Amino acid sequence: INFHEEPQTIKLDWRQPELNQQFDLLIASDVAYEKRFFYPLIEAFKSLLKPEGIIYLSEPNRKIAEEFIILLKREGFHLRKHSQTIHHHHRDMEISIYQITRIR
């Protein structure tokens, strides 16, 4: 994504996102690693994402994240997956990048 100006960013704890606003774009990386956080994260997505907004989620293809992806779909999100190989700590690894939107 190319911006014509520096984007506004907010760092927050998604388990308790104490914000009363919604955003066009949410970016999350490597957050689906414990089942106990799945529903709080999904609730944060629901409350923080504008109806026409997009979430970009990167995930290093952990087995546990498969359940999170299923839950997102059940909770009314549409996902498009793109895989990419990166070089990390002297080895190649495949990551998945999801473009997530709400189902209308």
Short mmCIF file of C-alpha atoms in Angstrom, two decimals:
data_model
loop_
_atom_site.label_atom_id
_atom_site.label_comp_id
_atom_site.label_asym_id
_atom_site.label_seq_id
_atom_site.Cartn_x
_atom_site.Cartn_y
_atom_site.Cartn_z
CA ILE A 1 0.00 0.00 0.00
CA ASN A 2 1.41 3.37 -0.98
CA PHE A 3 0.48 6.35 1.11
CA HIS A 4 0.76 9.95 0.00
CA GLU A 5 1.39 10.91 3.59
CA GLU A 6 2.63 9.20 6.72
CA PRO A 7 -0.18 6.94 8.00
CA GLN A 8 -1.54 7.42 11.49
CA THR A 9 -0.71 4.43 13.65
CA ILE A 10 -1.86 3.37 17.08
CA LYS A 11 -0.19 0.71 19.19
CA LEU A 12 -2.69 -1.02 21.47
CA ASP A 13 -3.38 -4.12 23.47
CA TRP A 14 -5.99 -5.93 21.36
CA ARG A 15 -7.14 -7.87 24.44
CA GLN A 16 -8.43 -4.56 25.81
CA PRO A 17 -8.61 -2.07 22.91
CA GLU A 18 -9.91 0.92 24.82
CA LEU A 19 -10.80 2.93 21.72
CA ASN A 20 -14.14 4.27 20.60
CA GLN A 21 -13.28 4.54 16.94
CA GLN A 22 -13.09 2.34 13.87
CA PHE A 23 -10.43 2.12 11.21
CA ASP A 24 -10.15 1.48 7.47
CA LEU A 25 -7.12 -0.75 7.94
CA LEU A 26 -5.89 -3.04 10.70
CA ILE A 27 -2.53 -4.79 10.55
CA ALA A 28 -1.82 -7.80 12.76
CA SER A 29 1.22 -10.01 12.67
CA ASP A 30 1.83 -13.32 14.39
CA VAL A 31 -1.07 -12.99 16.86
CA ALA A 32 -2.82 -16.38 16.54
CA TYR A 33 -0.61 -18.42 18.84
CA GLU A 34 -2.82 -19.15 21.89
CA LYS A 35 -6.45 -20.33 21.76
CA ARG A 36 -7.41 -18.21 24.78
CA PHE A 37 -6.73 -15.09 22.75
CA PHE A 38 -8.74 -16.06 19.66
CA TYR A 39 -12.10 -14.63 20.72
CA PRO A 40 -10.66 -11.43 22.24
CA LEU A 41 -8.80 -10.84 18.99
CA ILE A 42 -11.90 -11.48 16.88
CA GLU A 43 -13.90 -9.12 19.11
CA ALA A 44 -11.21 -6.47 18.68
CA PHE A 45 -11.42 -6.92 14.89
CA LYS A 46 -15.20 -6.51 15.02
CA SER A 47 -15.12 -3.39 17.15
CA LEU A 48 -12.13 -1.68 15.51
CA LEU A 49 -12.78 -2.37 11.81
CA LYS A 50 -15.06 -0.15 9.77
CA PRO A 51 -17.73 -2.09 7.83
CA GLU A 52 -15.81 -1.66 4.56
CA GLY A 53 -12.38 -1.97 6.19
CA ILE A 54 -9.57 -4.46 5.59
CA ILE A 55 -7.38 -6.44 7.96
CA TYR A 56 -3.98 -7.69 6.87
CA LEU A 57 -2.89 -10.59 9.05
CA SER A 58 0.45 -12.35 8.68
CA GLU A 59 0.88 -15.79 10.16
CA PRO A 60 3.88 -18.16 10.15
CA ASN A 61 1.58 -21.14 9.49
CA ARG A 62 1.41 -22.52 12.98
CA LYS A 63 -0.90 -25.51 13.30
CA ILE A 64 -2.84 -23.76 16.09
CA ALA A 65 -3.69 -20.85 13.79
CA GLU A 66 -5.84 -23.11 11.59
CA GLU A 67 -8.54 -23.00 14.28
CA PHE A 68 -8.31 -19.21 14.40
CA ILE A 69 -8.85 -19.00 10.64
CA ILE A 70 -11.93 -21.25 10.93
CA LEU A 71 -13.30 -19.08 13.76
CA LEU A 72 -12.82 -15.91 11.69
CA LYS A 73 -14.92 -17.42 8.91
CA ARG A 74 -17.62 -18.51 11.37
CA GLU A 75 -17.69 -15.00 12.85
CA GLY A 76 -18.51 -13.36 9.51
CA PHE A 77 -15.16 -12.61 7.93
CA HIS A 78 -14.00 -13.38 4.39
CA LEU A 79 -10.34 -14.31 3.94
CA ARG A 80 -8.05 -14.28 0.93
CA LYS A 81 -4.72 -16.01 1.48
CA HIS A 82 -1.38 -15.22 -0.09
CA SER A 83 1.74 -17.26 0.72
CA GLN A 84 5.23 -15.85 0.64
CA THR A 85 8.65 -17.27 1.37
CA ILE A 86 10.88 -15.12 3.56
CA HIS A 87 14.41 -15.54 4.84
CA HIS A 88 14.43 -15.49 8.65
CA HIS A 89 17.26 -16.49 11.00
CA HIS A 90 19.36 -17.97 8.20
CA ARG A 91 16.57 -20.12 6.79
CA ASP A 92 13.69 -19.82 4.39
CA MET A 93 10.17 -20.09 5.77
CA GLU A 94 6.75 -19.73 4.25
CA ILE A 95 4.32 -17.28 5.80
CA SER A 96 0.69 -16.64 4.98
CA ILE A 97 -0.71 -13.16 4.57
CA TYR A 98 -4.48 -12.90 4.82
CA GLN A 99 -6.61 -10.08 3.47
CA ILE A 100 -9.66 -10.12 5.71
CA THR A 101 -12.95 -8.31 5.17
CA ARG A 102 -16.40 -8.58 6.65
CA ILE A 103 -19.02 -10.58 4.81
CA ARG A 104 -21.86 -8.28 3.81
#
